[in-house]
Amino acid sequence: MIWTHDGLAADLAEHLRVNTARLVWENMQMGPSGSPRPDVFTLFKSWSRPLPTAYEIKVSRADFLADVNAGKWQKYLDFAGTVIFAVPKSLIKRDEVPAACGLIVRSDKIWRTTKGAPYTPTELPEAALLKLLIDGIDRLTHTIGPRQARIWDAARLERRGLAKDVAAAAVNLAQARVYAEKVAAEAAEIIAEARRTRDDIARQLAADTDTVRQKIAAALGMPESISLSNLADNLDRHFAGREASLSADCEIKRLTVLIDQILDCLKSAGRRPPPVPYWQLPKVTA
């Protein structure tokens, strides 16, 4: 939909009037001739927080940029604690709006505030109050018709839908946290069980090692209380002696075979081998 300036201002005013706690004026000059004239101006019916707010309608991007660059919106700060730009959707970007201003956007169905504005406490000048009283009384007589009711219903339904989405997200988050805590507890139990198994295996290995140590010590005629290091040293010496003994036995066998071969050769030659004195036999060293 292509909006005109006055059409968009009237539509915004109708939207704001849905909240009956707010007074809404369109195109109201805020004082004598030459005073600023906001497109829409609102006051809440509250002594402590009337929140005077000025709305600036923009239907042209060039007009918006010119206003922002020139700082024209600042003239409203004399009688408004907040200045909000009101535009059709896709006209401007949120980050193009001055930091001190807000932004409300007209979508296909409803108005949506896309950028909040900081509020500066402001007292309305006497001239502005008199102008609102003298010229603004008749403009406040307004009845909410079917169109405004439909807009309000659409906004309410949208808020309800968003609330459902937020509630569903909160439930999902809570369920995810419960599941994560359950997984963490199960993981902790698995780790604890693994540590217990490791400790049991270590104790069993220690017991088996001690039993083997005692049996080896008894077989070698050593005290059962002998330490593993001393037992290892004794085993090294024991096997070293056995290797030497085995080597001597092998040498004796080799010489015996050699003597038998010599005797066989002499017999084959028809000669009787002379007796060999024992002192001439080869000595065998262990």
PDB file of C-alpha atoms in Angstrom:
ATOM      1  CA  MET A   1       0.000   0.000   0.000  1.00  0.00           C
ATOM      2  CA  ILE A   2       1.243   3.482  -0.875  1.00  0.00           C
ATOM      3  CA  TRP A   3       0.696   5.853   2.034  1.00  0.00           C
ATOM      4  CA  THR A   4       0.212   9.601   1.939  1.00  0.00           C
ATOM      5  CA  HIS A   5       1.556  11.733   4.775  1.00  0.00           C
ATOM      6  CA  ASP A   6      -1.878  12.659   6.147  1.00  0.00           C
ATOM      7  CA  GLY A   7      -3.238   9.150   5.647  1.00  0.00           C
ATOM      8  CA  LEU A   8      -0.381   7.580   7.605  1.00  0.00           C
ATOM      9  CA  ALA A   9      -0.737  10.198  10.366  1.00  0.00           C
ATOM     10  CA  ALA A  10      -4.470   9.494  10.713  1.00  0.00           C
ATOM     11  CA  ASP A  11      -3.840   5.747  10.764  1.00  0.00           C
ATOM     12  CA  LEU A  12      -1.217   6.122  13.503  1.00  0.00           C
ATOM     13  CA  ALA A  13      -3.545   8.322  15.569  1.00  0.00           C
ATOM     14  CA  GLU A  14      -6.287   5.700  15.359  1.00  0.00           C
ATOM     15  CA  HIS A  15      -3.824   3.045  16.444  1.00  0.00           C
ATOM     16  CA  LEU A  16      -2.697   5.103  19.440  1.00  0.00           C
ATOM     17  CA  ARG A  17      -6.258   5.934  20.502  1.00  0.00           C
ATOM     18  CA  VAL A  18      -7.013   2.254  21.017  1.00  0.00           C
ATOM     19  CA  ASN A  19      -5.343   2.728  24.393  1.00  0.00           C
ATOM     20  CA  THR A  20      -7.971   4.900  26.101  1.00  0.00           C
ATOM     21  CA  ALA A  21      -5.518   5.980  28.802  1.00  0.00           C
ATOM     22  CA  ARG A  22      -3.796   8.163  26.222  1.00  0.00           C
ATOM     23  CA  LEU A  23      -4.827  11.543  24.759  1.00  0.00           C
ATOM     24  CA  VAL A  24      -3.996  11.890  21.065  1.00  0.00           C
ATOM     25  CA  TRP A  25      -3.845  15.009  18.859  1.00  0.00           C
ATOM     26  CA  GLU A  26      -3.106  15.242  15.146  1.00  0.00           C
ATOM     27  CA  ASN A  27      -1.297  18.173  13.529  1.00  0.00           C
ATOM     28  CA  MET A  28      -1.596  20.268  16.688  1.00  0.00           C
ATOM     29  CA  GLN A  29       0.481  23.445  16.890  1.00  0.00           C
ATOM     30  CA  MET A  30       2.140  23.514  20.311  1.00  0.00           C
ATOM     31  CA  GLY A  31       1.767  27.222  21.077  1.00  0.00           C
ATOM     32  CA  PRO A  32       1.234  30.515  19.270  1.00  0.00           C
ATOM     33  CA  SER A  33       1.793  31.047  15.563  1.00  0.00           C
ATOM     34  CA  GLY A  34       5.177  29.765  14.443  1.00  0.00           C
ATOM     35  CA  SER A  35       5.394  27.110  17.156  1.00  0.00           C
ATOM     36  CA  PRO A  36       6.377  23.527  16.189  1.00  0.00           C
ATOM     37  CA  ARG A  37       3.550  21.340  14.925  1.00  0.00           C
ATOM     38  CA  PRO A  38       4.135  17.579  15.463  1.00  0.00           C
ATOM     39  CA  ASP A  39       2.229  15.241  13.158  1.00  0.00           C
ATOM     40  CA  VAL A  40       0.866  13.345  16.172  1.00  0.00           C
ATOM     41  CA  PHE A  41       1.196  14.293  19.837  1.00  0.00           C
ATOM     42  CA  THR A  42       0.171  12.173  22.843  1.00  0.00           C
ATOM     43  CA  LEU A  43      -0.181  12.493  26.612  1.00  0.00           C
ATOM     44  CA  PHE A  44      -1.039   9.815  29.143  1.00  0.00           C
ATOM     45  CA  LYS A  45      -3.732  10.605  31.694  1.00  0.00           C
ATOM     46  CA  SER A  46      -1.266  10.528  34.563  1.00  0.00           C
ATOM     47  CA  TRP A  47      -0.091  13.213  37.000  1.00  0.00           C
ATOM     48  CA  SER A  48       3.232  11.462  37.695  1.00  0.00           C
ATOM     49  CA  ARG A  49       4.056  10.152  34.205  1.00  0.00           C
ATOM     50  CA  PRO A  50       2.193  11.963  31.420  1.00  0.00           C
ATOM     51  CA  LEU A  51       5.013  11.042  29.001  1.00  0.00           C
ATOM     52  CA  PRO A  52       4.465  13.744  26.344  1.00  0.00           C
ATOM     53  CA  THR A  53       5.494  12.191  23.025  1.00  0.00           C
ATOM     54  CA  ALA A  54       5.850  13.659  19.533  1.00  0.00           C
ATOM     55  CA  TYR A  55       5.504  11.483  16.421  1.00  0.00           C
ATOM     56  CA  GLU A  56       7.069  12.573  13.132  1.00  0.00           C
ATOM     57  CA  ILE A  57       5.472  11.009  10.034  1.00  0.00           C
ATOM     58  CA  LYS A  58       7.737  10.195   7.075  1.00  0.00           C
ATOM     59  CA  VAL A  59       6.585   8.631   3.805  1.00  0.00           C
ATOM     60  CA  SER A  60       9.654   9.702   1.797  1.00  0.00           C
ATOM     61  CA  ARG A  61      13.161   8.440   2.454  1.00  0.00           C
ATOM     62  CA  ALA A  62      14.660  11.677   1.154  1.00  0.00           C
ATOM     63  CA  ASP A  63      12.462  13.678   3.538  1.00  0.00           C
ATOM     64  CA  PHE A  64      13.545  11.499   6.450  1.00  0.00           C
ATOM     65  CA  LEU A  65      17.260  11.843   5.668  1.00  0.00           C
ATOM     66  CA  ALA A  66      16.931  15.606   5.233  1.00  0.00           C
ATOM     67  CA  ASP A  67      15.141  15.918   8.575  1.00  0.00           C
ATOM     68  CA  VAL A  68      17.720  13.776  10.374  1.00  0.00           C
ATOM     69  CA  ASN A  69      20.707  15.542   8.823  1.00  0.00           C
ATOM     70  CA  ALA A  70      19.284  18.966   9.698  1.00  0.00           C
ATOM     71  CA  GLY A  71      18.240  17.874  13.199  1.00  0.00           C
ATOM     72  CA  LYS A  72      14.739  19.294  12.701  1.00  0.00           C
ATOM     73  CA  TRP A  73      13.265  16.694  15.047  1.00  0.00           C
ATOM     74  CA  GLN A  74      15.082  18.309  17.996  1.00  0.00           C
ATOM     75  CA  LYS A  75      12.617  21.228  18.027  1.00  0.00           C
ATOM     76  CA  TYR A  76      10.037  18.875  19.543  1.00  0.00           C
ATOM     77  CA  LEU A  77      12.179  18.346  22.650  1.00  0.00           C
ATOM     78  CA  ASP A  78      10.901  21.647  24.068  1.00  0.00           C
ATOM     79  CA  PHE A  79       7.567  20.006  24.895  1.00  0.00           C
ATOM     80  CA  ALA A  80       8.108  16.239  24.347  1.00  0.00           C
ATOM     81  CA  GLY A  81      10.226  13.822  26.347  1.00  0.00           C
ATOM     82  CA  THR A  82      10.360  11.402  23.414  1.00  0.00           C
ATOM     83  CA  VAL A  83      10.442  11.798  19.632  1.00  0.00           C
ATOM     84  CA  ILE A  84       9.405   8.821  17.504  1.00  0.00           C
ATOM     85  CA  PHE A  85       9.579   8.512  13.722  1.00  0.00           C
ATOM     86  CA  ALA A  86       6.577   6.757  12.131  1.00  0.00           C
ATOM     87  CA  VAL A  87       7.119   5.261   8.665  1.00  0.00           C
ATOM     88  CA  PRO A  88       5.762   2.610   6.292  1.00  0.00           C
ATOM     89  CA  LYS A  89       7.669  -0.667   6.345  1.00  0.00           C
ATOM     90  CA  SER A  90      10.965  -0.904   4.413  1.00  0.00           C
ATOM     91  CA  LEU A  91      11.310   2.876   4.112  1.00  0.00           C
ATOM     92  CA  ILE A  92      14.294   3.216   6.441  1.00  0.00           C
ATOM     93  CA  LYS A  93      16.584   1.019   8.511  1.00  0.00           C
ATOM     94  CA  ARG A  94      16.527   0.894  12.270  1.00  0.00           C
ATOM     95  CA  ASP A  95      20.153   1.989  12.624  1.00  0.00           C
ATOM     96  CA  GLU A  96      19.466   5.115  10.545  1.00  0.00           C
ATOM     97  CA  VAL A  97      17.280   6.545  13.294  1.00  0.00           C
ATOM     98  CA  PRO A  98      19.064   8.928  15.710  1.00  0.00           C
ATOM     99  CA  ALA A  99      19.989   7.310  19.014  1.00  0.00           C
ATOM    100  CA  ALA A 100      17.710   9.684  20.946  1.00  0.00           C
ATOM    101  CA  CYS A 101      14.652   8.802  18.818  1.00  0.00           C
ATOM    102  CA  GLY A 102      12.360   5.816  18.480  1.00  0.00           C
ATOM    103  CA  LEU A 103      10.871   4.115  15.424  1.00  0.00           C
ATOM    104  CA  ILE A 104       7.383   2.703  14.803  1.00  0.00           C
ATOM    105  CA  VAL A 105       6.662   0.958  11.488  1.00  0.00           C
ATOM    106  CA  ARG A 106       3.358   0.365   9.716  1.00  0.00           C
ATOM    107  CA  SER A 107       3.281  -3.184   8.359  1.00  0.00           C
ATOM    108  CA  ASP A 108       0.544  -4.611   6.155  1.00  0.00           C
ATOM    109  CA  LYS A 109      -1.795  -5.103   9.125  1.00  0.00           C
ATOM    110  CA  ILE A 110      -0.554  -3.355  12.248  1.00  0.00           C
ATOM    111  CA  TRP A 111       1.909  -0.885  13.686  1.00  0.00           C
ATOM    112  CA  ARG A 112       5.030  -2.310  15.290  1.00  0.00           C
ATOM    113  CA  THR A 113       7.597  -0.506  17.457  1.00  0.00           C
ATOM    114  CA  THR A 114      11.021  -1.568  16.185  1.00  0.00           C
ATOM    115  CA  LYS A 115      13.198   0.813  18.188  1.00  0.00           C
ATOM    116  CA  GLY A 116      12.534   2.133  21.649  1.00  0.00           C
ATOM    117  CA  ALA A 117      13.446   5.686  22.565  1.00  0.00           C
ATOM    118  CA  PRO A 118      14.910   6.984  25.821  1.00  0.00           C
ATOM    119  CA  TYR A 119      12.558   9.273  27.728  1.00  0.00           C
ATOM    120  CA  THR A 120      13.679  12.617  29.123  1.00  0.00           C
ATOM    121  CA  PRO A 121      11.393  14.032  31.836  1.00  0.00           C
ATOM    122  CA  THR A 122       9.834  17.184  30.378  1.00  0.00           C
ATOM    123  CA  GLU A 123       7.401  19.796  31.675  1.00  0.00           C
ATOM    124  CA  LEU A 124       4.978  21.141  29.104  1.00  0.00           C
ATOM    125  CA  PRO A 125       5.345  24.903  28.577  1.00  0.00           C
ATOM    126  CA  GLU A 126       2.326  26.984  29.567  1.00  0.00           C
ATOM    127  CA  ALA A 127       1.784  28.041  25.950  1.00  0.00           C
ATOM    128  CA  ALA A 128       1.581  24.409  24.847  1.00  0.00           C
ATOM    129  CA  LEU A 129      -0.892  23.572  27.624  1.00  0.00           C
ATOM    130  CA  LEU A 130      -3.147  26.494  26.703  1.00  0.00           C
ATOM    131  CA  LYS A 131      -3.062  25.510  23.043  1.00  0.00           C
ATOM    132  CA  LEU A 132      -4.055  21.942  23.874  1.00  0.00           C
ATOM    133  CA  LEU A 133      -6.869  23.260  26.081  1.00  0.00           C
ATOM    134  CA  ILE A 134      -8.208  25.910  23.697  1.00  0.00           C
ATOM    135  CA  ASP A 135      -7.892  24.213  20.307  1.00  0.00           C
ATOM    136  CA  GLY A 136      -7.437  20.591  21.247  1.00  0.00           C
ATOM    137  CA  ILE A 137     -10.567  19.829  23.278  1.00  0.00           C
ATOM    138  CA  ASP A 138     -12.817  19.201  20.284  1.00  0.00           C
ATOM    139  CA  ARG A 139     -10.232  16.959  18.649  1.00  0.00           C
ATOM    140  CA  LEU A 140     -10.259  14.575  21.617  1.00  0.00           C
ATOM    141  CA  THR A 141     -13.900  13.553  21.022  1.00  0.00           C
ATOM    142  CA  HIS A 142     -13.387  10.269  19.266  1.00  0.00           C
ATOM    143  CA  THR A 143     -15.085   6.870  19.288  1.00  0.00           C
ATOM    144  CA  ILE A 144     -13.267   3.669  18.558  1.00  0.00           C
ATOM    145  CA  GLY A 145     -15.005   2.180  15.530  1.00  0.00           C
ATOM    146  CA  PRO A 146     -14.894  -1.314  14.042  1.00  0.00           C
ATOM    147  CA  ARG A 147     -11.654  -0.585  12.192  1.00  0.00           C
ATOM    148  CA  GLN A 148      -9.800   0.353  15.382  1.00  0.00           C
ATOM    149  CA  ALA A 149     -11.213  -2.692  17.131  1.00  0.00           C
ATOM    150  CA  ARG A 150      -9.943  -4.938  14.350  1.00  0.00           C
ATOM    151  CA  ILE A 151      -6.502  -3.335  14.552  1.00  0.00           C
ATOM    152  CA  TRP A 152      -6.442  -3.823  18.306  1.00  0.00           C
ATOM    153  CA  ASP A 153      -7.556  -7.441  17.958  1.00  0.00           C
ATOM    154  CA  ALA A 154      -4.845  -8.085  15.377  1.00  0.00           C
ATOM    155  CA  ALA A 155      -2.204  -6.586  17.657  1.00  0.00           C
ATOM    156  CA  ARG A 156      -3.511  -8.570  20.625  1.00  0.00           C
ATOM    157  CA  LEU A 157      -3.487 -11.802  18.641  1.00  0.00           C
ATOM    158  CA  GLU A 158       0.043 -11.135  17.465  1.00  0.00           C
ATOM    159  CA  ARG A 159       1.190 -10.486  21.030  1.00  0.00           C
ATOM    160  CA  ARG A 160      -0.534 -13.682  22.106  1.00  0.00           C
ATOM    161  CA  GLY A 161       1.260 -15.604  19.359  1.00  0.00           C
ATOM    162  CA  LEU A 162       4.585 -14.145  20.413  1.00  0.00           C
ATOM    163  CA  ALA A 163       3.828 -15.020  24.022  1.00  0.00           C
ATOM    164  CA  LYS A 164       3.135 -18.618  23.011  1.00  0.00           C
ATOM    165  CA  ASP A 165       6.412 -18.755  21.111  1.00  0.00           C
ATOM    166  CA  VAL A 166       8.291 -17.333  24.081  1.00  0.00           C
ATOM    167  CA  ALA A 167       6.573 -19.769  26.451  1.00  0.00           C
ATOM    168  CA  ALA A 168       7.372 -22.698  24.156  1.00  0.00           C
ATOM    169  CA  ALA A 169      10.987 -21.573  23.935  1.00  0.00           C
ATOM    170  CA  ALA A 170      11.152 -21.323  27.735  1.00  0.00           C
ATOM    171  CA  VAL A 171       9.725 -24.843  28.101  1.00  0.00           C
ATOM    172  CA  ASN A 172      12.195 -26.192  25.549  1.00  0.00           C
ATOM    173  CA  LEU A 173      15.035 -24.481  27.379  1.00  0.00           C
ATOM    174  CA  ALA A 174      13.925 -25.938  30.709  1.00  0.00           C
ATOM    175  CA  GLN A 175      13.638 -29.418  29.191  1.00  0.00           C
ATOM    176  CA  ALA A 176      17.070 -29.053  27.619  1.00  0.00           C
ATOM    177  CA  ARG A 177      18.524 -28.078  30.985  1.00  0.00           C
ATOM    178  CA  VAL A 178      16.914 -31.073  32.701  1.00  0.00           C
ATOM    179  CA  TYR A 179      18.224 -33.395  29.992  1.00  0.00           C
ATOM    180  CA  ALA A 180      21.704 -31.866  30.210  1.00  0.00           C
ATOM    181  CA  GLU A 181      21.723 -32.322  33.987  1.00  0.00           C
ATOM    182  CA  LYS A 182      20.614 -35.946  33.571  1.00  0.00           C
ATOM    183  CA  VAL A 183      23.347 -36.639  31.012  1.00  0.00           C
ATOM    184  CA  ALA A 184      25.919 -34.969  33.262  1.00  0.00           C
ATOM    185  CA  ALA A 185      24.821 -37.114  36.229  1.00  0.00           C
ATOM    186  CA  GLU A 186      25.003 -40.299  34.141  1.00  0.00           C
ATOM    187  CA  ALA A 187      28.442 -39.327  32.847  1.00  0.00           C
ATOM    188  CA  ALA A 188      29.643 -38.672  36.402  1.00  0.00           C
ATOM    189  CA  GLU A 189      28.373 -42.108  37.494  1.00  0.00           C
ATOM    190  CA  ILE A 190      30.116 -43.804  34.539  1.00  0.00           C
ATOM    191  CA  ILE A 191      33.370 -42.034  35.401  1.00  0.00           C
ATOM    192  CA  ALA A 192      33.037 -43.015  39.069  1.00  0.00           C
ATOM    193  CA  GLU A 193      32.359 -46.660  38.123  1.00  0.00           C
ATOM    194  CA  ALA A 194      35.386 -46.657  35.797  1.00  0.00           C
ATOM    195  CA  ARG A 195      37.567 -45.349  38.625  1.00  0.00           C
ATOM    196  CA  ARG A 196      36.258 -48.016  40.999  1.00  0.00           C
ATOM    197  CA  THR A 197      36.990 -50.725  38.417  1.00  0.00           C
ATOM    198  CA  ARG A 198      40.476 -49.324  37.877  1.00  0.00           C
ATOM    199  CA  ASP A 199      41.167 -49.365  41.625  1.00  0.00           C
ATOM    200  CA  ASP A 200      39.858 -52.956  41.942  1.00  0.00           C
ATOM    201  CA  ILE A 201      42.106 -54.110  39.088  1.00  0.00           C
ATOM    202  CA  ALA A 202      45.091 -52.340  40.622  1.00  0.00           C
ATOM    203  CA  ARG A 203      44.472 -54.019  44.005  1.00  0.00           C
ATOM    204  CA  GLN A 204      44.061 -57.445  42.356  1.00  0.00           C
ATOM    205  CA  LEU A 205      47.271 -57.000  40.357  1.00  0.00           C
ATOM    206  CA  ALA A 206      49.122 -56.005  43.511  1.00  0.00           C
ATOM    207  CA  ALA A 207      47.795 -59.080  45.341  1.00  0.00           C
ATOM    208  CA  ASP A 208      48.674 -61.410  42.437  1.00  0.00           C
ATOM    209  CA  THR A 209      52.144 -59.907  42.165  1.00  0.00           C
ATOM    210  CA  ASP A 210      52.727 -60.440  45.887  1.00  0.00           C
ATOM    211  CA  THR A 211      51.612 -64.089  45.634  1.00  0.00           C
ATOM    212  CA  VAL A 212      53.935 -64.753  42.687  1.00  0.00           C
ATOM    213  CA  ARG A 213      56.816 -63.065  44.533  1.00  0.00           C
ATOM    214  CA  GLN A 214      56.327 -65.308  47.574  1.00  0.00           C
ATOM    215  CA  LYS A 215      56.189 -68.487  45.444  1.00  0.00           C
ATOM    216  CA  ILE A 216      59.367 -67.615  43.527  1.00  0.00           C
ATOM    217  CA  ALA A 217      61.165 -66.759  46.755  1.00  0.00           C
ATOM    218  CA  ALA A 218      60.145 -70.097  48.317  1.00  0.00           C
ATOM    219  CA  ALA A 219      61.247 -72.029  45.214  1.00  0.00           C
ATOM    220  CA  LEU A 220      64.679 -70.410  45.354  1.00  0.00           C
ATOM    221  CA  GLY A 221      64.990 -70.858  49.094  1.00  0.00           C
ATOM    222  CA  MET A 222      64.695 -67.185  49.845  1.00  0.00           C
ATOM    223  CA  PRO A 223      62.644 -65.458  52.543  1.00  0.00           C
ATOM    224  CA  GLU A 224      59.058 -64.831  51.476  1.00  0.00           C
ATOM    225  CA  SER A 225      59.366 -61.250  52.706  1.00  0.00           C
ATOM    226  CA  ILE A 226      62.137 -60.466  50.201  1.00  0.00           C
ATOM    227  CA  SER A 227      61.454 -57.320  48.170  1.00  0.00           C
ATOM    228  CA  LEU A 228      60.837 -57.400  44.428  1.00  0.00           C
ATOM    229  CA  SER A 229      64.091 -55.591  43.661  1.00  0.00           C
ATOM    230  CA  ASN A 230      66.168 -58.044  45.746  1.00  0.00           C
ATOM    231  CA  LEU A 231      64.269 -60.965  44.237  1.00  0.00           C
ATOM    232  CA  ALA A 232      65.045 -59.682  40.738  1.00  0.00           C
ATOM    233  CA  ASP A 233      68.770 -59.404  41.579  1.00  0.00           C
ATOM    234  CA  ASN A 234      68.818 -62.973  42.933  1.00  0.00           C
ATOM    235  CA  LEU A 235      67.017 -64.266  39.851  1.00  0.00           C
ATOM    236  CA  ASP A 236      69.599 -62.583  37.609  1.00  0.00           C
ATOM    237  CA  ARG A 237      72.452 -64.277  39.495  1.00  0.00           C
ATOM    238  CA  HIS A 238      70.645 -67.616  39.543  1.00  0.00           C
ATOM    239  CA  PHE A 239      70.046 -67.707  35.795  1.00  0.00           C
ATOM    240  CA  ALA A 240      73.573 -66.497  35.086  1.00  0.00           C
ATOM    241  CA  GLY A 241      74.941 -69.528  37.030  1.00  0.00           C
ATOM    242  CA  ARG A 242      72.609 -71.883  35.215  1.00  0.00           C
ATOM    243  CA  GLU A 243      73.775 -70.575  31.870  1.00  0.00           C
ATOM    244  CA  ALA A 244      77.432 -71.202  32.835  1.00  0.00           C
ATOM    245  CA  SER A 245      76.622 -74.726  34.004  1.00  0.00           C
ATOM    246  CA  LEU A 246      74.769 -75.485  30.795  1.00  0.00           C
ATOM    247  CA  SER A 247      77.730 -74.220  28.769  1.00  0.00           C
ATOM    248  CA  ALA A 248      80.117 -76.585  30.639  1.00  0.00           C
ATOM    249  CA  ASP A 249      77.816 -79.561  30.067  1.00  0.00           C
ATOM    250  CA  CYS A 250      77.674 -78.784  26.370  1.00  0.00           C
ATOM    251  CA  GLU A 251      81.506 -78.676  26.140  1.00  0.00           C
ATOM    252  CA  ILE A 252      81.837 -82.074  27.868  1.00  0.00           C
ATOM    253  CA  LYS A 253      79.357 -83.581  25.451  1.00  0.00           C
ATOM    254  CA  ARG A 254      81.255 -82.112  22.498  1.00  0.00           C
ATOM    255  CA  LEU A 255      84.594 -83.586  23.686  1.00  0.00           C
ATOM    256  CA  THR A 256      83.004 -86.970  24.355  1.00  0.00           C
ATOM    257  CA  VAL A 257      81.705 -87.088  20.806  1.00  0.00           C
ATOM    258  CA  LEU A 258      85.148 -86.100  19.489  1.00  0.00           C
ATOM    259  CA  ILE A 259      86.919 -88.876  21.467  1.00  0.00           C
ATOM    260  CA  ASP A 260      84.416 -91.444  20.202  1.00  0.00           C
ATOM    261  CA  GLN A 261      85.127 -90.364  16.639  1.00  0.00           C
ATOM    262  CA  ILE A 262      88.903 -90.736  17.179  1.00  0.00           C
ATOM    263  CA  LEU A 263      88.481 -94.227  18.642  1.00  0.00           C
ATOM    264  CA  ASP A 264      86.353 -95.277  15.704  1.00  0.00           C
ATOM    265  CA  CYS A 265      89.045 -94.090  13.320  1.00  0.00           C
ATOM    266  CA  LEU A 266      91.767 -96.095  15.123  1.00  0.00           C
ATOM    267  CA  LYS A 267      89.668 -99.229  15.117  1.00  0.00           C
ATOM    268  CA  SER A 268      89.090 -98.850  11.428  1.00  0.00           C
ATOM    269  CA  ALA A 269      92.884 -98.653  10.909  1.00  0.00           C
ATOM    270  CA  GLY A 270      93.451-101.949  12.871  1.00  0.00           C
ATOM    271  CA  ARG A 271      95.289-100.304  15.655  1.00  0.00           C
ATOM    272  CA  ARG A 272      94.482-100.453  19.327  1.00  0.00           C
ATOM    273  CA  PRO A 273      94.517 -97.079  20.848  1.00  0.00           C
ATOM    274  CA  PRO A 274      97.038 -96.675  23.650  1.00  0.00           C
ATOM    275  CA  PRO A 275      95.686 -95.901  27.076  1.00  0.00           C
ATOM    276  CA  VAL A 276      95.697 -92.223  27.850  1.00  0.00           C
ATOM    277  CA  PRO A 277      96.818 -91.228  31.328  1.00  0.00           C
ATOM    278  CA  TYR A 278      94.150 -89.307  33.149  1.00  0.00           C
ATOM    279  CA  TRP A 279      96.457 -86.346  33.642  1.00  0.00           C
ATOM    280  CA  GLN A 280      96.737 -85.931  29.911  1.00  0.00           C
ATOM    281  CA  LEU A 281      93.010 -85.752  29.374  1.00  0.00           C
ATOM    282  CA  PRO A 282      91.876 -82.269  28.410  1.00  0.00           C
ATOM    283  CA  LYS A 283      90.735 -80.214  31.284  1.00  0.00           C
ATOM    284  CA  VAL A 284      87.183 -78.911  31.248  1.00  0.00           C
ATOM    285  CA  THR A 285      86.550 -75.596  32.856  1.00  0.00           C
ATOM    286  CA  ALA A 286      83.109 -74.883  34.207  1.00  0.00           C
TER     287      ALA A 286
END
